Short mmCIF file of C-alpha atoms in Angstrom, two decimals:
data_model
loop_
_atom_site.label_atom_id
_atom_site.label_comp_id
_atom_site.label_asym_id
_atom_site.label_seq_id
_atom_site.Cartn_x
_atom_site.Cartn_y
_atom_site.Cartn_z
CA MET A 1 41.52 31.29 62.72
CA ASN A 2 42.73 34.47 64.43
CA GLU A 3 43.82 37.57 62.52
CA GLU A 4 47.47 37.21 63.50
CA LEU A 5 47.65 33.70 62.06
CA GLU A 6 45.81 34.76 58.90
CA ARG A 7 48.29 37.62 58.45
CA TYR A 8 51.20 35.19 58.90
CA ILE A 9 49.78 32.89 56.22
CA ARG A 10 49.28 35.76 53.77
CA ASN A 11 52.74 37.19 54.39
CA LEU A 12 54.49 33.83 53.90
CA SER A 13 52.56 32.95 50.74
CA SER A 14 53.56 34.21 47.30
CA ALA A 15 52.47 37.78 46.62
CA GLU A 16 48.98 38.49 45.33
CA ASP A 17 48.74 39.44 41.67
CA PRO A 18 48.34 43.27 41.50
CA LEU A 19 45.23 43.07 39.30
CA LEU A 20 43.61 40.63 41.74
CA ALA A 21 44.53 42.86 44.67
CA GLU A 22 42.85 45.77 42.91
CA LEU A 23 39.77 43.65 42.18
CA ASP A 24 39.58 42.66 45.83
CA SER A 25 39.73 46.32 46.84
CA GLU A 26 37.14 47.38 44.26
CA SER A 27 34.82 44.57 45.34
CA ASN A 28 35.09 45.83 48.90
CA LEU A 29 34.10 49.32 47.77
CA ARG A 30 31.37 48.43 45.27
CA VAL A 31 29.75 45.19 46.44
CA VAL A 32 27.84 44.56 49.66
CA GLN A 33 28.91 40.95 50.26
CA HIS A 34 32.62 41.50 49.71
CA LYS A 35 33.54 38.48 51.84
CA MET A 36 32.36 36.25 48.99
CA VAL A 37 35.58 37.11 47.09
CA SER A 38 38.00 34.16 47.19
CA GLY A 39 40.89 36.37 48.24
CA HIS A 40 44.67 36.10 48.19
CA VAL A 41 45.41 32.72 49.81
CA GLN A 42 42.47 30.75 48.42
CA GLY A 43 42.97 32.36 45.01
CA LYS A 44 46.63 31.31 44.95
CA PHE A 45 45.57 27.79 45.95
CA LEU A 46 43.03 27.66 43.09
CA THR A 47 45.60 28.82 40.53
CA MET A 48 48.25 26.32 41.65
CA LEU A 49 45.73 23.47 41.74
CA THR A 50 44.63 24.38 38.21
CA GLU A 51 48.26 24.38 37.06
CA MET A 52 48.60 20.84 38.45
CA ILE A 53 45.41 19.51 36.84
CA ARG A 54 45.98 21.36 33.51
CA PRO A 55 42.29 21.46 32.49
CA LYS A 56 41.26 22.51 28.99
CA ARG A 57 37.63 23.07 30.02
CA VAL A 58 36.60 24.61 33.35
CA LEU A 59 33.10 25.36 34.62
CA GLU A 60 32.50 27.88 37.39
CA ILE A 61 29.07 28.10 39.03
CA GLY A 62 29.02 31.50 40.72
CA THR A 63 31.24 34.21 39.21
CA PHE A 64 30.58 36.97 41.74
CA THR A 65 33.05 39.78 40.84
CA GLY A 66 35.38 37.40 38.99
CA TYR A 67 38.30 36.96 41.38
CA SER A 68 38.23 33.15 41.34
CA THR A 69 37.49 33.19 37.59
CA LEU A 70 40.76 35.02 36.96
CA CYS A 71 42.61 32.65 39.29
CA PHE A 72 41.44 29.63 37.29
CA ALA A 73 42.12 31.34 33.97
CA ALA A 74 45.68 32.14 35.06
CA GLY A 75 46.38 28.47 35.77
CA MET A 76 44.88 27.14 32.51
CA PRO A 77 46.80 26.48 29.29
CA ALA A 78 46.64 29.12 26.57
CA ASP A 79 43.93 27.25 24.66
CA GLY A 80 41.77 26.61 27.72
CA ILE A 81 38.23 27.92 28.17
CA ILE A 82 36.36 28.65 31.40
CA ASP A 83 32.57 28.93 31.31
CA THR A 84 31.55 31.04 34.30
CA ILE A 85 27.92 31.55 35.31
CA GLU A 86 26.48 34.28 37.53
CA ILE A 87 22.80 34.85 38.22
CA GLU A 88 23.20 38.50 39.34
CA ASP A 89 23.52 40.71 36.25
CA GLU A 90 24.39 43.85 38.25
CA LEU A 91 27.90 42.45 38.73
CA GLU A 92 28.62 42.62 34.98
CA SER A 93 30.31 46.02 35.06
CA ILE A 94 33.06 45.04 37.48
CA GLN A 95 33.50 41.67 35.73
CA ASN A 96 33.83 43.40 32.34
CA GLU A 97 36.41 45.83 33.65
CA PHE A 98 38.75 43.27 35.18
CA PHE A 99 38.26 40.48 32.64
CA GLY A 100 39.08 43.02 29.94
CA ARG A 101 42.30 44.08 31.67
CA SER A 102 43.53 40.56 32.37
CA PRO A 103 45.97 38.84 29.97
CA HIS A 104 43.83 35.74 30.51
CA GLY A 105 40.51 37.39 29.67
CA SER A 106 40.25 35.66 26.27
CA LYS A 107 39.86 32.31 28.06
CA ILE A 108 36.67 33.41 29.82
CA ARG A 109 33.14 32.82 28.51
CA ARG A 110 30.63 34.51 30.78
CA HIS A 111 26.97 33.57 31.15
CA ILE A 112 24.20 35.32 33.09
CA GLY A 113 21.35 33.28 34.57
CA SER A 114 20.66 30.07 36.45
CA ALA A 115 23.40 27.45 36.21
CA LEU A 116 20.78 24.70 36.28
CA ASP A 117 19.26 26.16 33.10
CA ILE A 118 22.45 27.21 31.31
CA VAL A 119 24.95 24.38 31.88
CA PRO A 120 22.97 21.62 30.06
CA THR A 121 22.80 23.86 26.95
CA LEU A 122 26.57 24.40 26.66
CA GLY A 123 27.37 20.97 25.23
CA GLU A 124 30.69 20.67 27.03
CA SER A 125 32.50 18.03 29.08
CA TYR A 126 34.54 19.57 31.88
CA ASP A 127 37.90 18.69 33.38
CA LEU A 128 37.40 20.92 36.44
CA VAL A 129 34.28 22.42 38.03
CA PHE A 130 34.13 25.04 40.78
CA ILE A 131 30.81 25.19 42.66
CA ASP A 132 30.24 28.46 44.49
CA GLY A 133 26.61 29.29 43.73
CA ASP A 134 23.40 29.09 45.73
CA LYS A 135 24.11 26.75 48.66
CA ARG A 136 20.52 25.48 48.55
CA GLU A 137 21.17 24.19 45.03
CA TYR A 138 24.45 22.35 45.68
CA PRO A 139 22.75 18.90 45.57
CA GLU A 140 21.09 19.79 42.25
CA TYR A 141 24.37 21.03 40.79
CA TYR A 142 25.99 17.74 41.77
CA LYS A 143 23.22 15.65 40.20
CA MET A 144 23.38 17.74 37.02
CA LEU A 145 27.14 17.25 36.73
CA MET A 146 27.34 13.58 37.65
CA ASP A 147 24.21 12.35 35.87
CA GLY A 148 24.26 14.68 32.88
CA GLY A 149 27.39 13.44 31.11
CA LEU A 150 29.26 16.66 31.88
CA LEU A 151 32.27 15.02 33.55
CA HIS A 152 34.65 12.16 32.77
CA SER A 153 37.00 9.89 34.67
CA GLY A 154 39.69 12.15 36.08
CA SER A 155 37.51 15.26 36.27
CA TYR A 156 37.63 17.27 39.49
CA ILE A 157 34.95 19.19 41.36
CA LEU A 158 35.81 21.88 43.90
CA ALA A 159 32.87 22.89 46.09
CA ASP A 160 33.41 26.07 48.11
CA ASN A 161 31.97 27.12 51.52
CA ILE A 162 31.51 23.50 52.43
CA LEU A 163 31.86 24.15 56.18
CA TRP A 164 29.45 27.10 55.93
CA TYR A 165 31.05 29.11 58.74
CA GLY A 166 30.76 26.14 61.09
CA LYS A 167 26.99 25.90 60.64
CA VAL A 168 27.28 22.31 59.39
CA THR A 169 27.85 21.20 62.99
CA ALA A 170 25.22 23.50 64.56
CA GLU A 171 22.33 21.22 65.50
CA ALA A 172 19.80 24.07 65.60
CA LEU A 173 20.47 24.95 61.93
CA LYS A 174 20.55 21.46 60.44
CA SER A 175 16.79 21.40 59.95
CA SER A 176 15.80 25.09 59.97
CA ASP A 177 18.25 26.74 57.56
CA ARG A 178 17.85 25.84 53.87
CA GLN A 179 21.39 26.82 52.91
CA THR A 180 22.86 24.72 55.72
CA ARG A 181 20.62 21.80 54.69
CA GLY A 182 21.82 22.13 51.12
CA ILE A 183 25.47 21.95 52.17
CA LEU A 184 24.82 19.01 54.51
CA GLU A 185 22.94 17.08 51.81
CA PHE A 186 25.67 17.78 49.28
CA ASN A 187 28.49 16.63 51.56
CA GLN A 188 26.66 13.44 52.43
CA MET A 189 25.76 12.81 48.78
CA VAL A 190 29.42 13.08 47.77
CA HIS A 191 30.55 10.86 50.66
CA ASP A 192 28.05 8.14 49.71
CA ASP A 193 28.74 8.21 45.94
CA PRO A 194 30.96 5.28 44.82
CA ARG A 195 31.75 7.12 41.56
CA VAL A 196 34.02 9.61 43.33
CA GLU A 197 36.61 10.03 46.04
CA ASN A 198 36.91 13.22 48.05
CA VAL A 199 38.59 15.12 50.85
CA ILE A 200 37.33 18.21 52.67
CA VAL A 201 40.11 20.79 52.88
CA PRO A 202 39.66 23.23 55.81
CA LEU A 203 40.94 26.20 53.82
CA ARG A 204 39.04 29.40 54.61
CA ASP A 205 35.36 28.27 54.70
CA GLY A 206 36.19 24.75 53.48
CA ILE A 207 36.56 23.20 50.02
CA ASN A 208 35.30 19.74 49.14
CA LEU A 209 37.86 18.40 46.64
CA ILE A 210 36.22 15.64 44.59
CA LYS A 211 37.73 13.37 41.94
CA VAL A 212 35.59 11.42 39.48
CA LEU A 213 36.82 7.82 39.27
#
């Protein structure tokens, strides 16, 4: 998508929350991989989708600086809880700052470490899950969720970066790049699973929207 079209989409979408805009700016200044932030349009989409689903329990695999976490929290009911997991502890300071300033911060339970180790210990069943962690581990996240009793009929999974910057159709990377292989295996696993239905939404880097039947 060219910059002019992206600008048009941003300008004709509802305004970005000021706190989220500040977080985006701070992430750009303080974090190397700033492009991992969900950003204005995708963040608005996540909030509105959450408002439609009305989940009481949300799981996020991959907090990064917390932009998407705050988007989910904003769309949840007042008594909702989001468990968000990030393996990189050096991001805690920026998360603490913005979670603390948000009116939705009380909904957030943050965990540091591997999602594959932490999630089975939480003892929760989730209405909505956002996968945005290590792309190599996407198939393992899916198995953990679907086979571990963590979801129920009517639960939703959102898997981010599912087009992986177009690498999913690059023949040279399908066998040589572990992250691309992880995404490809995940997408095929979801497609072949009779327990779910799904659609890949070409928003930003692609979201696989999955409903548990």
